[in-house]
Amino acid sequence: MSVQRLPTADITHALSLPPEIAFLLAEGVEARLLIRAAREAAAAGTDSATALLSAGLMDETAYYRALARKLGAPYLDGPIAFGLGLRFPDSLVAGLAPLAPGSVAPCVLAPRGRLIAELLDAPHRAAMPAIISPTHLREAVFAAIPGAVADHAAQDLRRHAPERAVPREPASRWLLLLVLASIAALCLFAVLPPPLARAVTLAGQGLFLAMTTFRLTALVIPAPVATDPVDLLADLDLPVYTVLVALHREAAVVPSLIEALMALDYPAAKLDIKLLLEADDPETAAAVARSALPARFEVITVPPGMPRTKPRALNAALPLARGALLTVYDAEDLPDPGQLRLSASLFARLPESTACLQGRLVIDNADDSLLARAFALEYAGLFDVLNPALARLDLPIPLGGTSMHLRTRVLRDLRGWDPWNVTEDADLGIRLALAGYAVGDLPSATIEEAPARLGPWLAQRTRWLKGLMQTSLAHGRHPLANACRLGGLETLGAVALVPGTVVSALAYPVCLAGAVWNFLILEIQAAPSFQDNLAAGLAITLFGVGLAAMALPALVGCARRGWGDLAQVAPCMPVYFLLVSLAAWMALIELVRAPVRWNKTPHGLSRTSRSGRLRRRALP
């Protein structure tokens, strides 16, 4: 295209274009597009080639073909014959891979960013490698060594930090040991002298009371959903941000997901969005292919392998993340458009020891059913009350599976997620605490869709509780060492939130029935001494505090969200937690029979939307 009709100022800009895009003028690319890319790059503090491709101003393949012509290097297209030394993830991180003997060049290069300008400015190009686009190189490497990619995704944590991973031994063995230990403890308790037995009982009641009090303490710690204004970083100061989204049988919500990701208020040149697909999911792949995505989106098909879990897919993409910060979204998520900018701005002001910020997950389809309303209350209590309080107190937080924002360096140091844990988010929160890192609160909402029917809800909750059991087994193998690493109060919090959640869910029906029978049907006889009355008094206190811990955080969360109409559902929470208990017993069975089964939750079924953002994809 000619630049003769451009305004004088634009002609000046065209003549001073950065080298990584200036050569495209001779390729017929419109000068106005190159000028726009250069301006956006200058504003964002990045190179012009990245700005050009990330904004969708030029096709990636066309750019790299033109670059190869300018460099006088061969451009590789189609199947690639790699040579010895091809490795994952090293070859992709370097953007350089060896070619088989007899190929057009000794190696192939997929340059990015500043390296492109350096290649163009190099005085000697005699040993120029073949050129390829980064997307084509990644696809070719995944196709050439899928086993290496799958092995890295599934085994890297176990290989380098086995003490932090789900045990390789069958869960039945660990459960048998726990049962035998419990029986031995009960037998020992039965033969204790009465004063000592009373002391043990009181100690146990005190411990459970302390763990329950964690939830009530959160009520007095302020954590409004709309915080004071934050000085946001300018585009020039923002880091590159990676967004990972694992998709499996999610064709129904792909259009709204892409729309939400396109709406993120973040410089396009500093976004690295990776959509992760499974090899046996052509429907979702077709839905993604129907969208013309700019180069800031990368569609990665994860090689087949075991286990078939979301964290395995995330691990396959983690080595390729280009961002200093990273977040994970679920397929149905609709994050606040300013969430990434707010997160980056907070991270810039926080110490390096704060490795994660947990966003607020908000259920938007509460009016679909009574079950969805109870779910919305539970989430309001967890993400708007309990988690922010734990962050304020610097206590361990079992993370949510989405909208947790991380320093990529720390996540890589921890070897990513545990692919054998079906609640990889909660496990990561504990591993962060064990490594000495803190989790902060990110007061930014991500809209989510709750299961409105019992079947999907029960399958989802069974998976979550099974994952908490796996996390308890993983980190309970060395209890004293981990307690020393965490500290006293932190250990109490971790025990209350992970194994404590499981134990309370398993025991809840029995405790509830016993409390109703003893406190409401039978007459409680007063003993002659204070010491003899203490156990019964603590039991009554535990019953009342337990009921308060179920309902009050949900009510406070509703008040902070302005959901006064949902408060009337709070009396149903004791019944709702009976369903949680049912899921806990199902999880215990599934832990033995199918420990890595991933119970898929269907999305895109919402009929109502409190914010109005879910309505565009709701079914009639």
mmCIF file of C-alpha atoms in Angstrom, residues 216-528:
data_model
loop_
_atom_site.group_PDB
_atom_site.id
_atom_site.type_symbol
_atom_site.label_atom_id
_atom_site.label_comp_id
_atom_site.label_asym_id
_atom_site.label_seq_id
_atom_site.Cartn_x
_atom_site.Cartn_y
_atom_site.Cartn_z
ATOM 1 C CA LEU A 216 -16.930 -16.359 63.418
ATOM 2 C CA THR A 217 -13.808 -14.234 63.856
ATOM 3 C CA ALA A 218 -14.039 -13.350 60.161
ATOM 4 C CA LEU A 219 -17.343 -11.560 60.819
ATOM 5 C CA VAL A 220 -15.649 -8.678 62.627
ATOM 6 C CA ILE A 221 -12.918 -8.102 60.028
ATOM 7 C CA PRO A 222 -14.047 -5.541 57.433
ATOM 8 C CA ALA A 223 -13.827 -6.594 53.795
ATOM 9 C CA PRO A 224 -16.238 -4.534 51.689
ATOM 10 C CA VAL A 225 -16.874 -5.613 48.106
ATOM 11 C CA ALA A 226 -16.202 -2.049 46.918
ATOM 12 C CA THR A 227 -12.886 -0.882 48.365
ATOM 13 C CA ASP A 228 -11.262 2.522 48.375
ATOM 14 C CA PRO A 229 -9.932 3.679 44.994
ATOM 15 C CA VAL A 230 -6.538 2.259 44.058
ATOM 16 C CA ASP A 231 -3.896 4.122 42.045
ATOM 17 C CA LEU A 232 -3.769 1.911 38.961
ATOM 18 C CA LEU A 233 -0.588 1.382 36.989
ATOM 19 C CA ALA A 234 -0.273 3.066 33.613
ATOM 20 C CA ASP A 235 -0.016 0.857 30.539
ATOM 21 C CA LEU A 236 3.713 1.531 30.351
ATOM 22 C CA ASP A 237 4.283 0.063 33.820
ATOM 23 C CA LEU A 238 2.061 -2.999 33.553
ATOM 24 C CA PRO A 239 3.732 -6.427 33.311
ATOM 25 C CA VAL A 240 2.838 -9.081 30.760
ATOM 26 C CA TYR A 241 -0.125 -11.065 32.115
ATOM 27 C CA THR A 242 -0.847 -14.718 31.279
ATOM 28 C CA VAL A 243 -4.435 -15.998 31.408
ATOM 29 C CA LEU A 244 -5.011 -19.768 31.373
ATOM 30 C CA VAL A 245 -8.446 -21.223 30.624
ATOM 31 C CA ALA A 246 -8.891 -25.000 30.583
ATOM 32 C CA LEU A 247 -11.839 -26.062 28.399
ATOM 33 C CA HIS A 248 -13.461 -29.484 28.214
ATOM 34 C CA ARG A 249 -16.909 -29.957 26.699
ATOM 35 C CA GLU A 250 -17.562 -26.215 26.956
ATOM 36 C CA ALA A 251 -18.747 -25.365 23.424
ATOM 37 C CA ALA A 252 -21.906 -23.703 24.787
ATOM 38 C CA VAL A 253 -20.037 -20.990 26.693
ATOM 39 C CA VAL A 254 -17.086 -20.375 24.341
ATOM 40 C CA PRO A 255 -18.634 -17.265 22.685
ATOM 41 C CA SER A 256 -19.350 -15.532 26.009
ATOM 42 C CA LEU A 257 -15.957 -16.557 27.392
ATOM 43 C CA ILE A 258 -14.102 -15.036 24.452
ATOM 44 C CA GLU A 259 -16.244 -11.913 24.686
ATOM 45 C CA ALA A 260 -15.333 -11.580 28.369
ATOM 46 C CA LEU A 261 -11.624 -12.082 27.669
ATOM 47 C CA MET A 262 -11.700 -9.573 24.811
ATOM 48 C CA ALA A 263 -13.277 -7.056 27.214
ATOM 49 C CA LEU A 264 -10.377 -7.171 29.701
ATOM 50 C CA ASP A 265 -9.041 -3.671 30.323
ATOM 51 C CA TYR A 266 -5.387 -4.473 29.730
ATOM 52 C CA PRO A 267 -2.966 -3.586 26.920
ATOM 53 C CA ALA A 268 -3.394 -6.178 24.168
ATOM 54 C CA ALA A 269 0.368 -6.361 23.628
ATOM 55 C CA LYS A 270 0.827 -7.414 27.256
ATOM 56 C CA LEU A 271 -1.824 -10.143 27.289
ATOM 57 C CA ASP A 272 -0.908 -13.799 26.876
ATOM 58 C CA ILE A 273 -4.194 -15.744 26.811
ATOM 59 C CA LYS A 274 -4.024 -19.510 26.439
ATOM 60 C CA LEU A 275 -7.140 -21.597 25.773
ATOM 61 C CA LEU A 276 -6.404 -25.217 26.686
ATOM 62 C CA LEU A 277 -8.343 -27.935 24.854
ATOM 63 C CA GLU A 278 -8.436 -31.713 25.210
ATOM 64 C CA ALA A 279 -7.601 -33.857 22.199
ATOM 65 C CA ASP A 280 -10.935 -35.719 22.283
ATOM 66 C CA ASP A 281 -13.161 -32.629 22.396
ATOM 67 C CA PRO A 282 -13.847 -31.598 18.763
ATOM 68 C CA GLU A 283 -17.018 -29.679 19.669
ATOM 69 C CA THR A 284 -15.182 -27.178 21.869
ATOM 70 C CA ALA A 285 -12.341 -26.949 19.337
ATOM 71 C CA ALA A 286 -14.849 -26.145 16.597
ATOM 72 C CA ALA A 287 -16.502 -23.476 18.757
ATOM 73 C CA VAL A 288 -13.117 -21.834 19.394
ATOM 74 C CA ALA A 289 -12.163 -22.085 15.704
ATOM 75 C CA ARG A 290 -15.279 -20.114 14.719
ATOM 76 C CA SER A 291 -13.815 -17.046 16.443
ATOM 77 C CA ALA A 292 -11.141 -15.046 14.645
ATOM 78 C CA LEU A 293 -8.701 -14.656 17.530
ATOM 79 C CA PRO A 294 -5.750 -12.243 17.501
ATOM 80 C CA ALA A 295 -2.275 -13.495 18.372
ATOM 81 C CA ARG A 296 -2.647 -12.656 22.072
ATOM 82 C CA PHE A 297 -4.886 -15.756 22.146
ATOM 83 C CA GLU A 298 -3.140 -19.105 21.846
ATOM 84 C CA VAL A 299 -5.156 -22.291 21.429
ATOM 85 C CA ILE A 300 -3.293 -25.293 22.843
ATOM 86 C CA THR A 301 -4.462 -28.876 22.486
ATOM 87 C CA VAL A 302 -3.077 -30.842 25.416
ATOM 88 C CA PRO A 303 -1.681 -34.274 24.404
ATOM 89 C CA PRO A 304 -3.659 -37.261 25.706
ATOM 90 C CA GLY A 305 -2.523 -38.775 28.962
ATOM 91 C CA MET A 306 -3.386 -39.518 32.548
ATOM 92 C CA PRO A 307 -4.752 -38.158 34.743
ATOM 93 C CA ARG A 308 -7.557 -36.439 32.831
ATOM 94 C CA THR A 309 -7.748 -33.412 35.093
ATOM 95 C CA LYS A 310 -7.786 -29.641 34.791
ATOM 96 C CA PRO A 311 -4.435 -29.202 36.629
ATOM 97 C CA ARG A 312 -2.706 -31.492 34.123
ATOM 98 C CA ALA A 313 -3.845 -29.203 31.312
ATOM 99 C CA LEU A 314 -2.659 -26.141 33.251
ATOM 100 C CA ASN A 315 0.744 -27.750 33.836
ATOM 101 C CA ALA A 316 1.181 -28.359 30.100
ATOM 102 C CA ALA A 317 0.829 -24.619 29.472
ATOM 103 C CA LEU A 318 2.661 -23.239 32.512
ATOM 104 C CA PRO A 319 6.191 -23.483 31.002
ATOM 105 C CA LEU A 320 4.963 -21.481 27.997
ATOM 106 C CA ALA A 321 3.497 -18.625 30.062
ATOM 107 C CA ARG A 322 5.127 -15.343 29.040
ATOM 108 C CA GLY A 323 3.635 -13.229 31.820
ATOM 109 C CA ALA A 324 5.263 -12.196 35.082
ATOM 110 C CA LEU A 325 1.764 -12.575 36.532
ATOM 111 C CA LEU A 326 -0.696 -15.350 35.797
ATOM 112 C CA THR A 327 -4.331 -16.118 36.479
ATOM 113 C CA VAL A 328 -6.710 -18.990 35.806
ATOM 114 C CA TYR A 329 -10.317 -18.620 34.695
ATOM 115 C CA ASP A 330 -12.965 -21.267 34.239
ATOM 116 C CA ALA A 331 -14.968 -21.583 31.042
ATOM 117 C CA GLU A 332 -18.110 -20.024 32.510
ATOM 118 C CA ASP A 333 -16.318 -17.093 34.166
ATOM 119 C CA LEU A 334 -17.128 -13.467 33.487
ATOM 120 C CA PRO A 335 -14.392 -11.508 35.297
ATOM 121 C CA ASP A 336 -14.655 -7.810 35.969
ATOM 122 C CA PRO A 337 -12.909 -6.128 32.997
ATOM 123 C CA GLY A 338 -10.559 -4.233 35.321
ATOM 124 C CA GLN A 339 -9.505 -7.273 37.345
ATOM 125 C CA LEU A 340 -6.074 -7.793 35.757
ATOM 126 C CA ARG A 341 -5.109 -4.125 35.983
ATOM 127 C CA LEU A 342 -6.193 -3.977 39.641
ATOM 128 C CA SER A 343 -4.280 -7.166 40.420
ATOM 129 C CA ALA A 344 -1.086 -5.933 38.733
ATOM 130 C CA SER A 345 -1.355 -2.610 40.551
ATOM 131 C CA LEU A 346 -1.743 -4.321 43.933
ATOM 132 C CA PHE A 347 1.111 -6.748 43.257
ATOM 133 C CA ALA A 348 3.392 -3.791 42.450
ATOM 134 C CA ARG A 349 2.786 -2.418 45.949
ATOM 135 C CA LEU A 350 2.943 -5.704 47.848
ATOM 136 C CA PRO A 351 6.084 -7.504 49.036
ATOM 137 C CA GLU A 352 7.416 -10.431 47.028
ATOM 138 C CA SER A 353 6.272 -12.729 49.843
ATOM 139 C CA THR A 354 2.685 -12.118 48.730
ATOM 140 C CA ALA A 355 2.596 -14.617 45.898
ATOM 141 C CA CYS A 356 -1.124 -14.768 45.212
ATOM 142 C CA LEU A 357 -4.256 -12.629 45.237
ATOM 143 C CA GLN A 358 -7.613 -14.399 45.430
ATOM 144 C CA GLY A 359 -10.481 -12.726 43.579
ATOM 145 C CA ARG A 360 -14.094 -12.725 44.764
ATOM 146 C CA LEU A 361 -16.267 -15.405 43.111
ATOM 147 C CA VAL A 362 -19.911 -14.359 42.851
ATOM 148 C CA ILE A 363 -22.808 -16.641 41.976
ATOM 149 C CA ASP A 364 -25.024 -14.805 39.504
ATOM 150 C CA ASN A 365 -27.857 -17.265 38.815
ATOM 151 C CA ALA A 366 -29.110 -17.534 42.391
ATOM 152 C CA ASP A 367 -32.736 -17.261 41.284
ATOM 153 C CA ASP A 368 -32.568 -20.472 39.233
ATOM 154 C CA SER A 369 -33.486 -22.682 42.202
ATOM 155 C CA LEU A 370 -33.387 -22.967 45.973
ATOM 156 C CA LEU A 371 -30.181 -24.976 45.645
ATOM 157 C CA ALA A 372 -28.568 -22.193 43.605
ATOM 158 C CA ARG A 373 -29.633 -19.642 46.244
ATOM 159 C CA ALA A 374 -28.010 -21.701 49.000
ATOM 160 C CA PHE A 375 -24.883 -22.020 46.855
ATOM 161 C CA ALA A 376 -24.825 -18.240 46.377
ATOM 162 C CA LEU A 377 -25.045 -17.746 50.146
ATOM 163 C CA GLU A 378 -22.231 -20.210 50.725
ATOM 164 C CA TYR A 379 -19.999 -18.419 48.209
ATOM 165 C CA ALA A 380 -20.850 -15.012 49.696
ATOM 166 C CA GLY A 381 -19.753 -16.251 53.111
ATOM 167 C CA LEU A 382 -16.575 -17.828 51.741
ATOM 168 C CA PHE A 383 -15.286 -15.258 49.242
ATOM 169 C CA ASP A 384 -16.658 -12.026 50.713
ATOM 170 C CA VAL A 385 -16.161 -12.811 54.418
ATOM 171 C CA LEU A 386 -13.937 -15.776 55.308
ATOM 172 C CA ASN A 387 -11.185 -15.593 52.667
ATOM 173 C CA PRO A 388 -10.595 -11.820 52.991
ATOM 174 C CA ALA A 389 -10.352 -12.248 56.766
ATOM 175 C CA LEU A 390 -7.849 -15.074 56.434
ATOM 176 C CA ALA A 391 -5.807 -12.908 54.059
ATOM 177 C CA ARG A 392 -5.862 -10.033 56.541
ATOM 178 C CA LEU A 393 -4.634 -12.388 59.299
ATOM 179 C CA ASP A 394 -1.927 -13.924 57.033
ATOM 180 C CA LEU A 395 -3.385 -17.401 57.488
ATOM 181 C CA PRO A 396 -3.389 -20.203 54.896
ATOM 182 C CA ILE A 397 -6.182 -19.983 52.332
ATOM 183 C CA PRO A 398 -7.424 -22.949 50.287
ATOM 184 C CA LEU A 399 -7.705 -21.083 46.991
ATOM 185 C CA GLY A 400 -10.694 -21.025 44.691
ATOM 186 C CA GLY A 401 -10.240 -22.789 41.359
ATOM 187 C CA THR A 402 -10.504 -19.554 39.399
ATOM 188 C CA SER A 403 -9.509 -15.893 39.639
ATOM 189 C CA MET A 404 -6.462 -16.621 41.768
ATOM 190 C CA HIS A 405 -3.682 -14.364 40.510
ATOM 191 C CA LEU A 406 -0.117 -15.559 40.984
ATOM 192 C CA ARG A 407 3.459 -14.517 40.503
ATOM 193 C CA THR A 408 4.490 -16.877 37.698
ATOM 194 C CA ARG A 409 7.996 -17.299 39.080
ATOM 195 C CA VAL A 410 6.663 -18.617 42.388
ATOM 196 C CA LEU A 411 4.233 -20.975 40.688
ATOM 197 C CA ARG A 412 7.045 -22.442 38.603
ATOM 198 C CA ASP A 413 9.246 -22.799 41.682
ATOM 199 C CA LEU A 414 6.432 -24.832 43.266
ATOM 200 C CA ARG A 415 6.255 -27.020 40.112
ATOM 201 C CA GLY A 416 2.768 -25.859 39.200
ATOM 202 C CA TRP A 417 -0.348 -27.687 40.241
ATOM 203 C CA ASP A 418 -0.718 -31.261 41.473
ATOM 204 C CA PRO A 419 -2.383 -32.985 38.492
ATOM 205 C CA TRP A 420 -3.398 -35.956 40.660
ATOM 206 C CA ASN A 421 -5.392 -33.740 43.034
ATOM 207 C CA VAL A 422 -8.935 -32.969 41.892
ATOM 208 C CA THR A 423 -9.067 -29.854 44.091
ATOM 209 C CA GLU A 424 -5.751 -28.502 42.895
ATOM 210 C CA ASP A 425 -6.627 -24.951 43.956
ATOM 211 C CA ALA A 426 -7.015 -25.722 47.667
ATOM 212 C CA ASP A 427 -3.848 -27.809 47.551
ATOM 213 C CA LEU A 428 -1.913 -24.944 45.941
ATOM 214 C CA GLY A 429 -3.029 -22.604 48.718
ATOM 215 C CA ILE A 430 -1.578 -24.956 51.334
ATOM 216 C CA ARG A 431 1.639 -25.431 49.353
ATOM 217 C CA LEU A 432 2.065 -21.663 49.096
ATOM 218 C CA ALA A 433 1.740 -21.386 52.878
ATOM 219 C CA LEU A 434 4.210 -24.227 53.447
ATOM 220 C CA ALA A 435 6.681 -22.434 51.172
ATOM 221 C CA GLY A 436 6.376 -19.271 53.266
ATOM 222 C CA TYR A 437 4.209 -17.222 50.893
ATOM 223 C CA ALA A 438 1.131 -15.181 51.730
ATOM 224 C CA VAL A 439 -2.174 -14.875 49.868
ATOM 225 C CA GLY A 440 -3.878 -11.503 49.644
ATOM 226 C CA ASP A 441 -7.435 -10.442 48.914
ATOM 227 C CA LEU A 442 -8.372 -9.097 45.484
ATOM 228 C CA PRO A 443 -11.646 -7.154 45.811
ATOM 229 C CA SER A 444 -12.741 -7.768 42.233
ATOM 230 C CA ALA A 445 -15.681 -9.952 41.238
ATOM 231 C CA THR A 446 -15.756 -12.862 38.825
ATOM 232 C CA ILE A 447 -19.278 -13.928 37.969
ATOM 233 C CA GLU A 448 -19.889 -17.669 38.077
ATOM 234 C CA GLU A 449 -22.769 -20.006 37.339
ATOM 235 C CA ALA A 450 -23.922 -22.380 40.080
ATOM 236 C CA PRO A 451 -25.395 -25.828 39.380
ATOM 237 C CA ALA A 452 -29.143 -25.404 39.816
ATOM 238 C CA ARG A 453 -29.998 -29.128 39.936
ATOM 239 C CA LEU A 454 -29.032 -31.668 42.583
ATOM 240 C CA GLY A 455 -27.233 -34.141 40.275
ATOM 241 C CA PRO A 456 -24.585 -31.736 38.885
ATOM 242 C CA TRP A 457 -24.227 -30.009 42.258
ATOM 243 C CA LEU A 458 -23.623 -33.312 44.041
ATOM 244 C CA ALA A 459 -21.038 -34.447 41.465
ATOM 245 C CA GLN A 460 -19.179 -31.143 41.736
ATOM 246 C CA ARG A 461 -19.192 -31.105 45.535
ATOM 247 C CA THR A 462 -18.079 -34.743 45.660
ATOM 248 C CA ARG A 463 -15.037 -33.815 43.563
ATOM 249 C CA TRP A 464 -14.230 -30.828 45.762
ATOM 250 C CA LEU A 465 -14.388 -32.823 49.000
ATOM 251 C CA LYS A 466 -12.426 -35.694 47.465
ATOM 252 C CA GLY A 467 -9.720 -33.180 46.606
ATOM 253 C CA LEU A 468 -9.661 -31.886 50.184
ATOM 254 C CA MET A 469 -9.170 -35.483 51.308
ATOM 255 C CA GLN A 470 -6.292 -35.859 48.849
ATOM 256 C CA THR A 471 -4.779 -32.599 50.118
ATOM 257 C CA SER A 472 -5.082 -33.821 53.707
ATOM 258 C CA LEU A 473 -3.334 -37.079 52.821
ATOM 259 C CA ALA A 474 -0.605 -35.284 50.859
ATOM 260 C CA HIS A 475 0.355 -32.872 53.626
ATOM 261 C CA GLY A 476 -0.605 -35.029 56.585
ATOM 262 C CA ARG A 477 2.232 -37.504 56.018
ATOM 263 C CA HIS A 478 4.668 -35.227 57.874
ATOM 264 C CA PRO A 479 2.423 -33.402 60.372
ATOM 265 C CA LEU A 480 5.076 -32.239 62.824
ATOM 266 C CA ALA A 481 7.447 -30.934 60.149
ATOM 267 C CA ASN A 482 4.638 -29.086 58.391
ATOM 268 C CA ALA A 483 3.342 -27.665 61.679
ATOM 269 C CA CYS A 484 6.801 -26.331 62.488
ATOM 270 C CA ARG A 485 7.036 -24.845 59.015
ATOM 271 C CA LEU A 486 3.651 -23.105 59.275
ATOM 272 C CA GLY A 487 3.519 -22.057 62.923
ATOM 273 C CA GLY A 488 0.894 -22.714 65.601
ATOM 274 C CA LEU A 489 -1.988 -20.462 64.562
ATOM 275 C CA GLU A 490 -1.393 -21.127 60.864
ATOM 276 C CA THR A 491 -1.453 -24.886 61.481
ATOM 277 C CA LEU A 492 -4.723 -24.597 63.371
ATOM 278 C CA GLY A 493 -6.204 -22.631 60.472
ATOM 279 C CA ALA A 494 -4.988 -25.096 57.844
ATOM 280 C CA VAL A 495 -6.335 -28.043 59.838
ATOM 281 C CA ALA A 496 -9.680 -26.317 60.324
ATOM 282 C CA LEU A 497 -10.083 -25.449 56.645
ATOM 283 C CA VAL A 498 -8.909 -28.668 54.966
ATOM 284 C CA PRO A 499 -9.192 -31.871 57.026
ATOM 285 C CA GLY A 500 -11.506 -30.055 59.424
ATOM 286 C CA THR A 501 -13.933 -29.320 56.600
ATOM 287 C CA VAL A 502 -13.935 -32.981 55.581
ATOM 288 C CA VAL A 503 -14.317 -34.357 59.111
ATOM 289 C CA SER A 504 -17.079 -31.921 59.997
ATOM 290 C CA ALA A 505 -18.950 -32.784 56.789
ATOM 291 C CA LEU A 506 -18.648 -36.521 57.459
ATOM 292 C CA ALA A 507 -19.659 -36.207 61.102
ATOM 293 C CA TYR A 508 -22.344 -33.535 60.684
ATOM 294 C CA PRO A 509 -25.403 -35.832 60.372
ATOM 295 C CA VAL A 510 -24.403 -37.882 63.418
ATOM 296 C CA CYS A 511 -23.588 -34.780 65.473
ATOM 297 C CA LEU A 512 -26.792 -33.060 64.385
ATOM 298 C CA ALA A 513 -28.915 -36.107 65.248
ATOM 299 C CA GLY A 514 -27.146 -36.524 68.601
ATOM 300 C CA ALA A 515 -27.538 -32.834 69.433
ATOM 301 C CA VAL A 516 -31.241 -32.831 68.573
ATOM 302 C CA TRP A 517 -31.799 -36.001 70.601
ATOM 303 C CA ASN A 518 -29.827 -34.914 73.642
ATOM 304 C CA PHE A 519 -30.651 -31.224 73.731
ATOM 305 C CA LEU A 520 -34.184 -31.054 72.356
ATOM 306 C CA ILE A 521 -35.756 -34.407 73.211
ATOM 307 C CA LEU A 522 -34.004 -35.670 76.343
ATOM 308 C CA GLU A 523 -33.744 -33.563 79.438
ATOM 309 C CA ILE A 524 -30.206 -32.512 80.265
ATOM 310 C CA GLN A 525 -29.487 -33.401 83.857
ATOM 311 C CA ALA A 526 -27.380 -30.956 85.796
ATOM 312 C CA ALA A 527 -24.384 -32.509 87.566
ATOM 313 C CA PRO A 528 -23.494 -31.503 91.117
#
